[in-house]
Short mmCIF file of C-alpha atoms in Angstrom, two decimals:
data_model
loop_
_atom_site.label_atom_id
_atom_site.label_comp_id
_atom_site.label_asym_id
_atom_site.label_seq_id
_atom_site.Cartn_x
_atom_site.Cartn_y
_atom_site.Cartn_z
CA ALA A 5 0.00 0.00 0.00
CA GLU A 6 1.12 3.51 -0.68
CA THR A 7 -0.08 6.79 0.77
CA ILE A 8 1.08 10.19 -0.39
CA VAL A 9 0.63 13.29 1.76
CA GLU A 10 1.46 16.54 0.07
CA LYS A 11 1.99 19.97 1.61
CA SER A 12 -0.16 22.66 0.05
CA PRO A 13 1.87 25.40 -1.65
CA THR A 14 -0.63 27.99 -0.38
CA GLY A 15 -0.01 27.08 3.27
CA GLY A 16 -3.74 26.74 3.96
CA GLU A 17 -5.28 24.76 6.81
CA SER A 18 -3.19 22.67 9.16
CA PHE A 19 -3.88 18.92 9.26
CA GLN A 20 -2.82 16.08 11.53
CA TYR A 21 -3.02 12.42 10.56
CA ARG A 22 -3.12 9.22 12.54
CA LEU A 23 -2.62 5.72 11.18
CA LEU A 24 -4.82 3.25 13.05
CA ARG A 25 -4.17 -0.50 12.87
CA ALA A 26 -5.89 -3.47 14.47
CA ARG A 27 -6.39 -7.18 13.92
CA LEU A 28 -9.90 -7.27 15.45
CA PRO A 29 -12.90 -5.11 14.50
CA GLY A 30 -13.60 -4.30 18.16
CA THR A 31 -10.08 -2.98 18.60
CA LEU A 32 -10.33 -0.88 15.44
CA GLN A 33 -13.66 0.52 16.66
CA LYS A 34 -12.09 1.38 20.03
CA ASN A 35 -9.11 3.05 18.31
CA LEU A 36 -11.35 5.01 15.92
CA ASN A 37 -13.55 6.24 18.77
CA GLN A 38 -10.53 7.20 20.87
CA ALA A 39 -9.09 9.20 17.95
CA ALA A 40 -12.53 10.73 17.30
CA GLY A 41 -12.59 11.90 20.92
CA GLU A 42 -9.40 13.80 20.13
CA GLY A 43 -10.98 15.47 17.08
CA PHE A 44 -9.93 13.03 14.34
CA ARG A 45 -12.27 11.74 11.63
CA MET A 46 -11.77 8.74 9.39
CA ARG A 47 -10.73 9.74 5.86
CA PRO A 48 -12.85 8.16 3.11
CA HIS A 49 -11.27 5.42 1.01
CA THR A 50 -8.30 4.88 3.35
CA PHE A 51 -9.43 1.58 4.88
CA GLY A 52 -7.64 -1.61 3.89
CA MET A 53 -6.49 -4.97 5.16
CA PHE A 54 -2.83 -5.89 4.93
CA GLY A 55 -1.67 -9.27 6.19
CA GLY A 56 -4.82 -9.63 8.29
CA VAL A 57 -4.39 -6.19 9.86
CA MET A 58 -7.13 -3.59 9.37
CA THR A 59 -5.68 -0.15 8.65
CA VAL A 60 -7.33 3.26 8.34
CA ILE A 61 -6.15 6.87 8.25
CA ALA A 62 -7.83 9.47 10.46
CA GLU A 63 -7.49 13.20 9.88
CA LYS A 64 -7.75 16.19 12.20
CA VAL A 65 -8.23 19.64 10.70
CA ALA A 66 -7.53 23.01 12.33
CA GLU A 67 -11.25 23.86 12.25
CA PRO A 68 -13.03 20.66 13.38
CA VAL A 69 -16.26 19.68 11.63
CA GLY A 70 -17.68 18.06 14.76
CA ARG A 71 -17.14 14.86 16.72
CA PHE A 72 -17.97 11.40 15.44
CA GLU A 73 -18.66 7.95 16.82
CA TYR A 74 -17.77 4.79 14.91
CA ARG A 75 -19.02 1.22 14.63
CA VAL A 76 -17.01 -1.53 12.94
CA HIS A 77 -18.42 -4.92 11.91
CA GLN A 78 -16.70 -7.88 10.29
CA THR A 79 -18.62 -10.90 9.05
CA VAL A 80 -18.40 -13.74 6.57
CA ARG A 81 -22.04 -13.47 5.46
CA ILE A 82 -23.28 -10.47 3.50
CA SER A 83 -26.73 -10.89 5.08
CA SER A 84 -25.18 -10.46 8.54
CA ALA A 85 -23.40 -7.30 7.42
CA GLN A 86 -26.70 -5.97 6.01
CA LYS A 87 -28.42 -6.60 9.37
CA ASP A 88 -25.59 -4.83 11.26
CA VAL A 89 -25.78 -1.84 8.91
CA ALA A 90 -29.59 -1.63 9.14
CA LYS A 91 -29.47 -1.74 12.97
CA ASP A 92 -26.80 0.97 13.15
CA GLN A 93 -28.61 3.14 10.59
CA SER A 94 -31.74 2.96 12.76
CA GLU A 95 -29.56 4.50 15.52
CA GLY A 96 -28.41 7.37 13.30
CA PHE A 97 -25.17 5.94 11.90
CA GLU A 98 -24.23 6.35 8.23
CA LEU A 99 -22.21 3.94 6.14
CA ALA A 100 -18.67 5.32 5.87
CA GLU A 101 -16.63 2.48 4.39
CA THR A 102 -16.93 -1.09 3.16
CA PHE A 103 -14.21 -3.57 2.37
CA GLU A 104 -14.19 -7.14 1.18
CA GLN A 105 -11.23 -9.49 1.19
CA ALA A 106 -11.46 -13.22 0.66
CA ALA A 107 -14.44 -14.25 2.80
CA ALA A 108 -14.39 -11.23 5.13
CA HIS A 109 -16.80 -8.33 4.80
CA VAL A 110 -15.95 -5.26 6.90
CA VAL A 111 -18.23 -2.24 7.30
CA ILE A 112 -17.50 0.99 9.15
CA LEU A 113 -20.27 3.39 10.09
CA GLU A 114 -20.03 6.86 11.58
CA LYS A 115 -22.39 9.14 13.45
CA ARG A 116 -21.95 12.84 14.11
CA GLN A 117 -22.19 13.56 17.81
CA PRO A 118 -24.19 16.54 19.08
CA GLU A 119 -22.19 19.61 20.05
CA ALA A 120 -21.28 19.72 23.75
CA ASN A 121 -22.85 23.16 24.29
CA GLN A 122 -26.31 22.05 23.12
#
């Protein structure tokens, strides 16, 4: 896998990145939610599995766009993944990423958290 991060010549916004890795979906969910608590948000299309390790890049911008909560599911059956997604969507989560490798289906959902001052 290859990731390229390029500095803007205009010197615009400041970004921070965090590479999150885990072998188990529960651990990835915990890591994503911990990073989200620090103002990071998962970047679209950065999820992958390498040697059985789930990897995702999270980004933190100078002007945060809110806080997020994440759910991660891994299953062999597509029907089980569909049930997990439907349940989470009923709780306000939106599908953020899907990945399929061999017999594993992984889905990541995110939900914007209400502002603390509301």
